[in-house]
């Protein structure tokens, strides 16, 4: 128990530095295995530096003293996403090995369901951890969309870009930043995006079938975002609507 407490008490900046180091090690292994070109290397290194800088800044502002087991899982998943990002960037010059691409992406998707469970089980859920998890998910979907769009067309980028368009729109319409009620449907649709894009990206099915799979992913995402935006719009207008004066009926004795 003392060892675990000592490990948890390690300064959080060391955790992010270790994560960046592991990311570089993974890139080195990938580069050695497939002969990754400079575009893949530079993209992977940029991802590692950006992750380290943004996460370090967020941790400093949050004041957290312990990184936590759940955040370590998310950081490990981010490392895998960095590897996938490097492979996708390198694919503009040479197609990556399907087994390596699928393997890294599949593990990252599986771990998506682990960090949340670890946080709840250890009682270490934090707004920063939830945001970190969400940003890693969103970026992986964006990267997969870029990869699949090379075979399917630019319309696939709508899947990866939709969440970022939503964030940008919230700067114009602040009512979009209101908290949403929990939704199993929303979580299911979000989880399916990565799975369906990976199926299409593996290119194991006929092109027409892969196109249908991606179209299904896009349709589900449009439905999910549309439902949430409509709920937020109705809620904001209900909150700002002027109160209707109550009509009082007076009984007049006859």
Tab-separated table of N, CA, C and O in Angstrom, residues 84 148 185 242:
chain	number	residue	atom	x	y	z
A	84	UNK	N	-1.083	5.740	-34.305
A	84	UNK	CA	-2.028	5.677	-35.434
A	84	UNK	C	-1.923	6.951	-36.270
A	84	UNK	O	-1.951	6.908	-37.505
A	148	UNK	N	-9.791	7.073	-43.850
A	148	UNK	CA	-10.844	6.464	-44.660
A	148	UNK	C	-11.221	7.370	-45.830
A	148	UNK	O	-11.575	6.894	-46.917
A	185	UNK	N	-27.757	6.177	-25.597
A	185	UNK	CA	-27.733	6.237	-27.061
A	185	UNK	C	-26.547	7.060	-27.547
A	185	UNK	O	-25.865	6.684	-28.508
A	242	UNK	N	-40.186	34.633	-21.342
A	242	UNK	CA	-40.818	35.430	-20.274
A	242	UNK	C	-41.942	34.647	-19.609
A	242	UNK	O	-42.656	33.875	-20.249
